[in-house]
């Protein structure tokens, strides 16, 4: 996720997520490399890029950059359900066959209904009568469609 | 309660060859933490260590029993989630399945979690294994208002379905009666919904020839089938008002309340083990038991049988007995006073000892002298180590059975990640607070070699075992609370630092943290007691020989006047670098055999009539001995688990490192308000 987050930016104004190369003023701006502002291609809000030190500090405090991917309406990582909210698993994320098969042995597969128990310090989800604790990193890759 | 299968048309299975040739075997198999081991006990009346923590049955246990008049071998297997050889546990179980091709399989299921159980049942079905399905913990299901139509389930699967409540020994006889009716389950049994595909019966599953994603796709298809079966047979209501137990379970893993919970648990453990066990009980056993009664008795007996002219010193020993409230306060219940003979003696001036008397004196000293087997080795083992270890294992068993350790793993996962481990390493680490050797064996539950090595290393270096912890606590009582905090901070930072370094030295992956959280359960007293007893037995068998041999070596060295020589040899290190009196070399010498033994030695030096050590020196010695390798047994266990080379390397790092840190504390730590 880290490598993705460094290229993908989230506009602090409108929340639009975009590629660093898509920033509006990147081409032909006379300030060029001297300018350290980025402009959101959606709302044209200009903002400074988060310095490394700050992202590092955030990482240290356990605050992750928001997941940098564009998902269909409603779909979100299981960690972003509210505690007690249910969702249907759309994909287990990652390309990790052995993790897939481990999760499936606990009854977690595409189409399972999961309930979020808690997000931190480790994500705990319930699938039927099974409660499963997962690394946050794993849980963030599991995408669900919330259910009422 | 047993519902033997009604319709098993077309199911022809070679079930067990009707015991004609050889012996019958019954394999207990199932998901982790569903009560296989308790059921095993009910079936065979043999005890297995049972815990409310997935993956407790590390070793396979077998026992013989007579079922329906036939001699049968019963095998308890480590819990598995599916028939993929994912972990060592699963491999063991799979091998057993292969070895006993004609065994009857008793699949034990948590009745509440039928979904997971059926996932496994379907895999057994694919292999055509004849089995009985046991729905254990049926009471918990009913408590939750859940329902399982066992008759229908049995019809669909074509196998006997039995309900049991293992801790109360309910349903065991029904299970035994159902054993001869074991069949291979149908994969596509008749469903009312008509969902069963055409090739019902023994047809192979509709599985792709090579399931993608390492069995994932296969499990997904199985779970669809399970869903259909569940729809017809199973219902459970989510509890409208979670019980206190369930809420406790939530609190225990909550990021905020969980820490409070952890603090409360630690405090309770500290009180029970550190203050009550290492304080009150040790006082009772050591001073009252040994110093006031057993030692004098042993001395009198030795004097009577081994006569030579000598006069033992006598002293009035008074020991207040109290219940601790805090480290500094206790309610004194009473004081026990008694004038007793001490091991120290003087030989009347002018007395000449004959050769025979010299020999008698030698045996006398070996038994009840300063380094006597009874007065030193056994009194250490039984009076100091035993009460501490007993209280620790009691608490440990209670926590283990309650299901708290999994929650602790959830809390500590992120911290452990930094040292190349994940939350699953919590169990061996905590068990290490009881006995590092036992814990080293438990590192098998960890998935990668890297994790096993790091955990083993940290156990050997920085996790004090209960015996040592007790002695350390006793030492700390003589120091200030600040010293205790500095000690704790120091040990923790060593743990994190060395963990971090080892994680970088040893390449390889840390496994992903995917842990099933068991429900919180009320620990069963009998189970806790038996488990504590079996751990104690194991522990004492390890400890007593080493204590006796270690003391004998000390005794011999002392008799041969080598102790002073060794002390002189160790002087640059002990006196020069650590700034301790040369006599302390003895402490480190025995510390090589068992570090708690070394710690006891330091404690003795502190309590001597003329204290040998200043507070600062005690602190330095304490830190050094804490970081020693726990004991010879631990070294051997490391060699057994990881090979001699790894064991020597660890020892080669640990001992110099311990002295290094001790010396640094000596040089740089004078400001510490000990």
mmCIF file with all atom_site columns, N, CA and C in Angstrom, chain A residues 1-2 21 26 29 32 34 56 59 91 106 125:
data_model
loop_
_atom_site.group_PDB
_atom_site.id
_atom_site.type_symbol
_atom_site.label_atom_id
_atom_site.label_alt_id
_atom_site.label_comp_id
_atom_site.label_asym_id
_atom_site.label_entity_id
_atom_site.label_seq_id
_atom_site.pdbx_PDB_ins_code
_atom_site.Cartn_x
_atom_site.Cartn_y
_atom_site.Cartn_z
_atom_site.occupancy
_atom_site.B_iso_or_equiv
_atom_site.pdbx_formal_charge
_atom_site.auth_seq_id
_atom_site.auth_comp_id
_atom_site.auth_asym_id
_atom_site.auth_atom_id
_atom_site.pdbx_PDB_model_num
ATOM 1  N N  . UNK A 1 1   ? 0.841   -1.195  0.000   1.00 0.00 ? 1   UNK A N  1
ATOM 2  C CA . UNK A 1 1   ? 0.000   0.000   0.000   1.00 0.00 ? 1   UNK A CA 1
ATOM 3  C C  . UNK A 1 1   ? 0.881   1.251   0.000   1.00 0.00 ? 1   UNK A C  1
ATOM 4  N N  . UNK A 1 2   ? 1.994   1.155   0.632   1.00 0.00 ? 2   UNK A N  1
ATOM 5  C CA . UNK A 1 2   ? 2.873   2.307   0.779   1.00 0.00 ? 2   UNK A CA 1
ATOM 6  C C  . UNK A 1 2   ? 3.304   2.858   -0.568  1.00 0.00 ? 2   UNK A C  1
ATOM 7  N N  . UNK A 1 21  ? 0.883   12.977  -11.243 1.00 0.00 ? 21  UNK A N  1
ATOM 8  C CA . UNK A 1 21  ? 1.147   13.580  -12.555 1.00 0.00 ? 21  UNK A CA 1
ATOM 9  C C  . UNK A 1 21  ? -0.046  14.374  -13.089 1.00 0.00 ? 21  UNK A C  1
ATOM 10 N N  . UNK A 1 26  ? 1.200   21.191  -13.070 1.00 0.00 ? 26  UNK A N  1
ATOM 11 C CA . UNK A 1 26  ? 2.482   20.534  -13.273 1.00 0.00 ? 26  UNK A CA 1
ATOM 12 C C  . UNK A 1 26  ? 3.117   20.866  -14.627 1.00 0.00 ? 26  UNK A C  1
ATOM 13 N N  . UNK A 1 29  ? 4.184   25.427  -15.798 1.00 0.00 ? 29  UNK A N  1
ATOM 14 C CA . UNK A 1 29  ? 4.140   26.470  -14.777 1.00 0.00 ? 29  UNK A CA 1
ATOM 15 C C  . UNK A 1 29  ? 5.520   27.131  -14.702 1.00 0.00 ? 29  UNK A C  1
ATOM 16 N N  . UNK A 1 32  ? 7.869   26.075  -11.900 1.00 0.00 ? 32  UNK A N  1
ATOM 17 C CA . UNK A 1 32  ? 8.499   24.762  -12.087 1.00 0.00 ? 32  UNK A CA 1
ATOM 18 C C  . UNK A 1 32  ? 8.835   24.083  -10.780 1.00 0.00 ? 32  UNK A C  1
ATOM 19 N N  . UNK A 1 34  ? 10.487  25.019  -8.378  1.00 0.00 ? 34  UNK A N  1
ATOM 20 C CA . UNK A 1 34  ? 10.525  25.837  -7.164  1.00 0.00 ? 34  UNK A CA 1
ATOM 21 C C  . UNK A 1 34  ? 9.209   25.777  -6.401  1.00 0.00 ? 34  UNK A C  1
ATOM 22 N N  . UNK A 1 56  ? 5.823   10.290  8.004   1.00 0.00 ? 56  UNK A N  1
ATOM 23 C CA . UNK A 1 56  ? 6.496   9.312   8.861   1.00 0.00 ? 56  UNK A CA 1
ATOM 24 C C  . UNK A 1 56  ? 5.913   9.367   10.264  1.00 0.00 ? 56  UNK A C  1
ATOM 25 N N  . UNK A 1 59  ? 2.607   7.803   10.329  1.00 0.00 ? 59  UNK A N  1
ATOM 26 C CA . UNK A 1 59  ? 2.764   6.357   10.307  1.00 0.00 ? 59  UNK A CA 1
ATOM 27 C C  . UNK A 1 59  ? 3.069   5.852   11.701  1.00 0.00 ? 59  UNK A C  1
ATOM 28 N N  . UNK A 1 91  ? -14.325 -8.738  -2.265  1.00 0.00 ? 91  UNK A N  1
ATOM 29 C CA . UNK A 1 91  ? -13.039 -9.310  -2.652  1.00 0.00 ? 91  UNK A CA 1
ATOM 30 C C  . UNK A 1 91  ? -12.109 -9.310  -1.456  1.00 0.00 ? 91  UNK A C  1
ATOM 31 N N  . UNK A 1 106 ? -11.160 -20.306 7.417   1.00 0.00 ? 106 UNK A N  1
ATOM 32 C CA . UNK A 1 106 ? -11.927 -19.758 8.539   1.00 0.00 ? 106 UNK A CA 1
ATOM 33 C C  . UNK A 1 106 ? -13.345 -19.390 8.098   1.00 0.00 ? 106 UNK A C  1
ATOM 34 N N  . UNK A 1 125 ? -13.146 -9.212  12.915  1.00 0.00 ? 125 UNK A N  1
ATOM 35 C CA . UNK A 1 125 ? -14.411 -9.340  12.202  1.00 0.00 ? 125 UNK A CA 1
ATOM 36 C C  . UNK A 1 125 ? -15.083 -10.637 12.597  1.00 0.00 ? 125 UNK A C  1
#
